[in-house]
CSV table of C-alpha atoms and ligand atoms in Angstrom, one decimal:
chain,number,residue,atom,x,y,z
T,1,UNK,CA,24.6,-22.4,-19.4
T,2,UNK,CA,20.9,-23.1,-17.8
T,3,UNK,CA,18.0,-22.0,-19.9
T,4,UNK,CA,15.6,-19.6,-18.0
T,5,UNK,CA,13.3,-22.5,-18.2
T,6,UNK,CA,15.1,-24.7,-16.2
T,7,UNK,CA,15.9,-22.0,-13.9
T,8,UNK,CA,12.2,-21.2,-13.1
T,9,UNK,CA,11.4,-25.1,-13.1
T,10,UNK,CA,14.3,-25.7,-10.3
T,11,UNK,CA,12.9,-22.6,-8.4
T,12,UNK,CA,9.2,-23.3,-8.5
T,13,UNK,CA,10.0,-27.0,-8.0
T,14,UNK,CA,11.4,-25.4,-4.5
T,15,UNK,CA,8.2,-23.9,-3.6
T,16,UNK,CA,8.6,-20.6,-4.8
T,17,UNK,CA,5.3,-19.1,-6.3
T,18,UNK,CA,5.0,-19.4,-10.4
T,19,UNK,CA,4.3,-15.7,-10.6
T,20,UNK,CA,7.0,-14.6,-8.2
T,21,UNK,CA,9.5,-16.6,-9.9
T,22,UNK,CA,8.3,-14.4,-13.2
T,23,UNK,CA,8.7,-11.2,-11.6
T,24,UNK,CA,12.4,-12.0,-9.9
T,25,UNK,CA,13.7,-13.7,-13.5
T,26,UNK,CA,12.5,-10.7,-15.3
T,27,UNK,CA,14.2,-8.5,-12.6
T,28,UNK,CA,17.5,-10.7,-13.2
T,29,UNK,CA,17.6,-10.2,-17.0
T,30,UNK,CA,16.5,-6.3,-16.3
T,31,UNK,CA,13.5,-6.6,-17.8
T,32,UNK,CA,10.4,-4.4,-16.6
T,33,UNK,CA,8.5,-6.9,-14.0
T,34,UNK,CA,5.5,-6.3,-16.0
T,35,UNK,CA,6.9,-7.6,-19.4
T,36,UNK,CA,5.1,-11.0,-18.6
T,37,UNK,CA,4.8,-11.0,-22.7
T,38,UNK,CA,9.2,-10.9,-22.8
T,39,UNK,CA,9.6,-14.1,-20.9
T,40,UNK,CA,7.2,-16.0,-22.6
T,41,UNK,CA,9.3,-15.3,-26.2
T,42,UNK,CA,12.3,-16.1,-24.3
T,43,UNK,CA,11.9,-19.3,-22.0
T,44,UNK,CA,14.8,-21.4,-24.1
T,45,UNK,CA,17.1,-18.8,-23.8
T,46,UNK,CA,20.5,-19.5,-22.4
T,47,UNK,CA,21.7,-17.1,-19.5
T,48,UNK,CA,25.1,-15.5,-18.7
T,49,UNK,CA,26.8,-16.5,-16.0
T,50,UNK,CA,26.3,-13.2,-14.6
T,51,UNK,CA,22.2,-13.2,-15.4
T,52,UNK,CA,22.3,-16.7,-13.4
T,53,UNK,CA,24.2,-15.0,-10.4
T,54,UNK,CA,21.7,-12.2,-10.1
T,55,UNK,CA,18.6,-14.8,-10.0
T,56,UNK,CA,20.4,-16.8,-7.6
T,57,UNK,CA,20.8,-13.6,-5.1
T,58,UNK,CA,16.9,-12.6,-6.6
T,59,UNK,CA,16.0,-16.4,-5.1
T,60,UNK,CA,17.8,-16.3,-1.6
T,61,UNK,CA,16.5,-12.9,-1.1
T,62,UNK,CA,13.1,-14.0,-1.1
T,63,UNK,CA,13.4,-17.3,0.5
T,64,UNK,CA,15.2,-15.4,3.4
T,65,UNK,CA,11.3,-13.5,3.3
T,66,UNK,CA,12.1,-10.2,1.7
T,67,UNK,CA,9.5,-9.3,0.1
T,68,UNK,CA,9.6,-9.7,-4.2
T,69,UNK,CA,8.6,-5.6,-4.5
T,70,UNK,CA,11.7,-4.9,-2.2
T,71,UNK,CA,13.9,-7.3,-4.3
T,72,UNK,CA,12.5,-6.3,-8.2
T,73,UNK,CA,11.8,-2.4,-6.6
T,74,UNK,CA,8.3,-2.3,-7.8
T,75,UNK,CA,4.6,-3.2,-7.2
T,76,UNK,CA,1.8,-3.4,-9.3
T,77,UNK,CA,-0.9,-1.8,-7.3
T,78,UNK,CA,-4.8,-0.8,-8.4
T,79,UNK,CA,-3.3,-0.7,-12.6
T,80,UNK,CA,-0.5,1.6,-11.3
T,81,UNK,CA,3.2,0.5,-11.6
T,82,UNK,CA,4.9,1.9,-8.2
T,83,UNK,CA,9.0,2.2,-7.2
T,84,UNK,CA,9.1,0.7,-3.9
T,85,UNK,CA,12.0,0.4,-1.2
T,86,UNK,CA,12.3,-1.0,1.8
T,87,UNK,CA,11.3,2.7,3.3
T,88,UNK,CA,7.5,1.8,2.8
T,89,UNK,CA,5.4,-0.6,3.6
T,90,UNK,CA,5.0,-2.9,0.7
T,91,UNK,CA,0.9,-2.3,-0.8
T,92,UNK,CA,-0.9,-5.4,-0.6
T,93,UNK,CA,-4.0,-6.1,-2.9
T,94,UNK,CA,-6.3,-6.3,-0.1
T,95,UNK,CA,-5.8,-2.0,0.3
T,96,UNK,CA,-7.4,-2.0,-3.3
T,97,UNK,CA,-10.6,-2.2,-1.3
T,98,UNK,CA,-10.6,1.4,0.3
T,99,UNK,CA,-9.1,2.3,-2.5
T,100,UNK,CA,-12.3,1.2,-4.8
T,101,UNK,CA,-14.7,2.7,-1.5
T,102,UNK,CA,-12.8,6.1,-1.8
T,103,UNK,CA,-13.5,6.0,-6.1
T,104,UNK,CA,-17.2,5.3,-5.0
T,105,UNK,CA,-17.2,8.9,-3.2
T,106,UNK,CA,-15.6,11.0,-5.3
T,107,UNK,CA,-17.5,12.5,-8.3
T,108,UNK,CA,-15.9,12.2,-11.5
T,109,UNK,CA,-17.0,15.7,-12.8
T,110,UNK,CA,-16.2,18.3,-10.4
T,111,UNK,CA,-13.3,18.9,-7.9
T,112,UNK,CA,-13.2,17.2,-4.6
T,113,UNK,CA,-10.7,17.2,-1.8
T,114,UNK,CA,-8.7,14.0,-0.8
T,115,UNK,CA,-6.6,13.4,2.0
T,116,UNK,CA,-4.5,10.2,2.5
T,117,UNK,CA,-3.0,9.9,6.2
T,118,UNK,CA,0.4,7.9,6.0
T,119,UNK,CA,0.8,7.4,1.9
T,120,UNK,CA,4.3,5.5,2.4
T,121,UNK,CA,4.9,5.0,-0.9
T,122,UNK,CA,1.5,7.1,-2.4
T,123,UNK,CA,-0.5,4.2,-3.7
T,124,UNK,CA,-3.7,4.7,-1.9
T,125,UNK,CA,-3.2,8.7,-3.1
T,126,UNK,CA,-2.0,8.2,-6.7
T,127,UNK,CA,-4.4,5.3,-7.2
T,128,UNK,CA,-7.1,8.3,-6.2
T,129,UNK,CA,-5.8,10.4,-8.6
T,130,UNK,CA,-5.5,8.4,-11.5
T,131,UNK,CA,-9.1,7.7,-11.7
T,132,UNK,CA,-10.3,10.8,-10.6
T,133,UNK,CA,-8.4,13.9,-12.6
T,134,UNK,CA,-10.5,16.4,-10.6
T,135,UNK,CA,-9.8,15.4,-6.9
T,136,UNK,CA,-7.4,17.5,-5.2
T,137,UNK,CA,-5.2,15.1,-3.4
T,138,UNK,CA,-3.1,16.1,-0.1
T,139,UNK,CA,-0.8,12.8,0.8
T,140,UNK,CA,0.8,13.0,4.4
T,141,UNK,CA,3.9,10.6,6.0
T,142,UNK,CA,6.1,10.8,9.0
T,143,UNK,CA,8.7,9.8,6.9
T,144,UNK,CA,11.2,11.3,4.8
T,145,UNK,CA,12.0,8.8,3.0
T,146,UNK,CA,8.7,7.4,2.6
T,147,UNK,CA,7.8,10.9,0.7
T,148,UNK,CA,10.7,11.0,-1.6
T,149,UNK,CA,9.3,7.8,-3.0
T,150,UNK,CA,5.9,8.6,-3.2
T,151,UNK,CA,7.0,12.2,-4.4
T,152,UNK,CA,9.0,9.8,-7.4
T,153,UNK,CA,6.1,8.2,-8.2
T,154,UNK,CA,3.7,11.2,-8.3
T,155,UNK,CA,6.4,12.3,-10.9
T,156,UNK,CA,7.4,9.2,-12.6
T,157,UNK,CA,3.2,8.5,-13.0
T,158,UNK,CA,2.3,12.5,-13.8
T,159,UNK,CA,-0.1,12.1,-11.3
T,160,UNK,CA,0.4,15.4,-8.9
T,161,UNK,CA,-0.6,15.1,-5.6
T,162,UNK,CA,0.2,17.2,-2.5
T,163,UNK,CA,2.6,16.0,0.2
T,164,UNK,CA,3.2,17.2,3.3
T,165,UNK,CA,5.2,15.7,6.1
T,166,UNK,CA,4.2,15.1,9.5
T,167,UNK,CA,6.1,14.6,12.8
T,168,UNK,CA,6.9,11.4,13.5
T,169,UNK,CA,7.6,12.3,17.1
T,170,UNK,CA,3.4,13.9,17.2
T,171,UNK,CA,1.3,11.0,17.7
T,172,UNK,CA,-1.5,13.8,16.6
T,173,UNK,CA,-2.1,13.0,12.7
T,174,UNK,CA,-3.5,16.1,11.7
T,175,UNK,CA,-0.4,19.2,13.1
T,176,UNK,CA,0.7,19.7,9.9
T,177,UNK,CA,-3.0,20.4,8.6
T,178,UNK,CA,-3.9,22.6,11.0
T,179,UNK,CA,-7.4,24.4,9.7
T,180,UNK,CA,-7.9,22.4,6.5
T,181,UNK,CA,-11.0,20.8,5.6
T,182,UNK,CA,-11.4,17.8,3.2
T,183,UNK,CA,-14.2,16.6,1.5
T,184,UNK,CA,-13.2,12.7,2.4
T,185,UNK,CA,-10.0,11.3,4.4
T,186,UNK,CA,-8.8,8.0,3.8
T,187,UNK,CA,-5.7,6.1,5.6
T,188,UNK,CA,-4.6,3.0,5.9
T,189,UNK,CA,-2.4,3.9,9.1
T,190,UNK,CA,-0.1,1.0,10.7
T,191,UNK,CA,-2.6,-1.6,12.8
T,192,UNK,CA,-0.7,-4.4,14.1
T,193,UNK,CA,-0.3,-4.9,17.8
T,194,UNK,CA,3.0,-4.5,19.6
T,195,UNK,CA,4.3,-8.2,19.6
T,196,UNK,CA,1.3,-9.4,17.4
T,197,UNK,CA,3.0,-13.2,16.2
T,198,UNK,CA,2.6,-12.3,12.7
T,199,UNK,CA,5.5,-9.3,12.9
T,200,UNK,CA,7.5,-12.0,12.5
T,201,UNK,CA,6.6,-12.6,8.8
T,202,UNK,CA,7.0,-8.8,8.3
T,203,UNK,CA,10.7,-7.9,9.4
T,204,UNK,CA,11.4,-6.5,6.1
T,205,UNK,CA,8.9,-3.5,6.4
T,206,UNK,CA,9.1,-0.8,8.5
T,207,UNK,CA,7.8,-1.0,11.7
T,208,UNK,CA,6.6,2.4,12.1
T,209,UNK,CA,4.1,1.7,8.6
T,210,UNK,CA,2.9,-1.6,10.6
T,211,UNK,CA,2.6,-1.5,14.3
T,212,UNK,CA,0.6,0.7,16.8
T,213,UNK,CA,0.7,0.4,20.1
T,214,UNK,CA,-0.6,-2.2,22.8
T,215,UNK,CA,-3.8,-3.2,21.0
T,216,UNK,CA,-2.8,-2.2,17.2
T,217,UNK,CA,-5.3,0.7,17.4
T,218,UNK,CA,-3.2,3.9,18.7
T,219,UNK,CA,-3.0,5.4,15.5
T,220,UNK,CA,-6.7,4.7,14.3
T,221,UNK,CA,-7.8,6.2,17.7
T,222,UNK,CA,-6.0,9.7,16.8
T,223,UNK,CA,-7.0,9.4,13.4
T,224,UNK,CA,-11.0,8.8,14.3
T,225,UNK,CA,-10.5,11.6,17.3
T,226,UNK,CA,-9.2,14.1,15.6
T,227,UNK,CA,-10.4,14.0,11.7
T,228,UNK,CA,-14.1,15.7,12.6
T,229,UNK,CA,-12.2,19.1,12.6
T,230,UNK,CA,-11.1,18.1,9.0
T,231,UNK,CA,-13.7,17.2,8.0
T,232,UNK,CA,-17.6,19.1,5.9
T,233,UNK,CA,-20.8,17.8,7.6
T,234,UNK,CA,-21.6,14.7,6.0
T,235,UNK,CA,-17.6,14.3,4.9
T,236,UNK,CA,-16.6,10.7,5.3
T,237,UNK,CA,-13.6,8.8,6.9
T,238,UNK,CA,-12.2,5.4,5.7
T,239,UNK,CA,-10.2,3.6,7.2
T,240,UNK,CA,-8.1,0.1,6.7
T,241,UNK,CA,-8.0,-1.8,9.6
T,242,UNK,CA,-6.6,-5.2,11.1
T,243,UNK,CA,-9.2,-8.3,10.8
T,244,UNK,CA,-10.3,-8.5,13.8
T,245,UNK,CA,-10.7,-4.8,14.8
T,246,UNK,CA,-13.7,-3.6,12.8
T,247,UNK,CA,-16.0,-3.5,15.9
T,248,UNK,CA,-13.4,-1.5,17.8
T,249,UNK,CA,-13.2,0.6,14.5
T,250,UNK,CA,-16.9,1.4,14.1
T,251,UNK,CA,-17.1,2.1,18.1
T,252,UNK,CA,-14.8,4.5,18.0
T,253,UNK,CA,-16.3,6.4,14.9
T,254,UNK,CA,-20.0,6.3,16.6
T,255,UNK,CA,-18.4,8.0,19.7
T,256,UNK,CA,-16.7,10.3,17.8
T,257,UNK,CA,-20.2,11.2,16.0
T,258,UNK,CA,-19.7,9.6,12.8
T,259,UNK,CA,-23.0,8.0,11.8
T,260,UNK,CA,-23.9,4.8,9.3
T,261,UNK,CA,-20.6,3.3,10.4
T,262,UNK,CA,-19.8,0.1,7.6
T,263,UNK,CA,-17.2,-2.3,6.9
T,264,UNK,CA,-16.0,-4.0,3.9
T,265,UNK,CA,-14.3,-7.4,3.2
T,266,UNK,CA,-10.7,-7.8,1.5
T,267,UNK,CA,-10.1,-10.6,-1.3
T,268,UNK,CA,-9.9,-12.9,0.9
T,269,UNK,CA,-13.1,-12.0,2.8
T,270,UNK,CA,-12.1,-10.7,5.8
T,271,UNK,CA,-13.6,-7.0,7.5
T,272,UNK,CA,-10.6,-5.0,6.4
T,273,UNK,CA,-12.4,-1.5,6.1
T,274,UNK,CA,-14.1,0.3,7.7
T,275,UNK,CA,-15.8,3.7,7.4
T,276,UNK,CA,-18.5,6.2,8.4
T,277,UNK,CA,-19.9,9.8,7.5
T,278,UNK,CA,-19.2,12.5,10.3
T,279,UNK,CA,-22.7,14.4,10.9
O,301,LIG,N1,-2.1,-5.4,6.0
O,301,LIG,C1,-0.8,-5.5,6.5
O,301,LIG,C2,-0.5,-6.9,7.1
O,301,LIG,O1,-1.3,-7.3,7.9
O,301,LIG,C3,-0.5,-4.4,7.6
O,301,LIG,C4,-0.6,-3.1,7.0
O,301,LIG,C5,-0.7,-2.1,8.0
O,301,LIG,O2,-0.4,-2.2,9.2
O,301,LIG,N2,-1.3,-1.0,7.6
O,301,LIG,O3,0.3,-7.5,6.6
């Protein structure tokens, strides 16, 4: 019998990532992925026969590119710990920043109303409302699916939030909200452009929670058209967008008559969000 050691030695030896070798061996001994604390008291144990199986699959999964929170079923995402399938989109890091824009926005001490356009699995909505108790939080998908996840991890987090579905056949993201107002929308809507060569990388993931259209930008172009009517003077919309579109982003918000258009970098410093205050 192989000690995990030797297990996560041969794998990382491979090329897979340190961390994501941690996270798939603590999903094969059916540990929680965040029990980092577990594996480190157990390195020199021996594993079953059965344990080894399940890291093998856990291995050729991921070397096959599905993503590790499709394979463990979970993501850390802004401190919260998420279920995630292979209904939603699979939150990257990078969204913490309109995450950490929205917190800037939102008032700690008296009620405020949130809406997230396409949650997929919540974490742009939950991560709201963990950090702000008093924010009123709609979440909207297309997807069925999509919501009974989030809806889980609303639950599973006590963190309630407010979902409502949309129709995925409307390419109008606001029907289902017909003569509500928020005090800030934030979405971080599909972006990639029919064809775009790095789809490839993302054949796991839905393609309705990625692409958009010729140019990538069908879905931010309904979003920025249609959110003023949502939207208090001075209410802002944030939006995450692909690298390369945050001049197309900020155009569309000026002629939509948003004013002190901005973007913000990801972690790895590219223009990822952008956002602007409606007058
Ligand atoms: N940021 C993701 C990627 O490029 C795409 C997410 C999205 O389309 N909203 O991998």
């Amino acid at each position: 019998m192989p000690t995990i050691t030797s297990l996560l030695k041969g794998a990382t030896a491979q090329g897979l990532p340190r961390h994501e070798a941690h996270y798939l061996m603590l999903h094969a001994c059916g540990r929680a992925t965040h029990d980092r604390a577990w594996l480190l008291t157990h390195e020199a144990d021996l594993l079953k026969d059965e344990l080894v199986q399940r890291w093998q699959d856990a291995v050729m999964q991921r070397q096959s590119g599905v993503p590790v929170a499709y394979i463990v079923g979970s993501k850390e995402f802004h401190g919260l710990q998420l279920k995630i399938s292979p209904a939603v989109l699979d939150p990257r890091d990078d969204t913490e920043t309109l995450v950490d824009w929205a917190l800037e926005l939102i008032p700690l001490d008296e009620p405020f109303k949130v809406l997230d356009l396409g949650t997929g699995s919540g974490a742009v909505a939950l991560a709201i409302r963990a950090q702000r108790p008093l924010a009123q939080v709609t979440a909207t998908d297309a997807s069925a699916q999509a919501l009974a996840i989030a809806a889980a991890n609303s639950a599973a987090l006590e963190l309630p939030v407010r979902f409502v579905q949309t129709n995925v056949r409307d390419p109008h993201w606001f029907s289902a909200l017909e003569g509500q107002v928020f005090d800030l929308i934030v979405s971080n809507p599909p972006y990639i452009a029919q064809g775009d060569r790095h789809l490839a990388a993302l054949k796991h993931e839905p393609a309705m929670a990625l692409t958009s259209g010729k140019d990538g930008l069908d879905a931010l172009r309904s979003i920025i058209t249609n959110a003023s009517s949502h939207l208090p003077s001075g209410g802002h919309l944030l939006l995450e967008h692909g690298y390369d579109q945050a001049e197309r982003v900020c155009g569309l918000l000026s002629v939509n008559g948003f004013v002190d258009a901005i973007t913000r970098h990801d972690l790895g410093g590219l223009d990822r969000c952008s956002g602007a205050r409606i007058l």
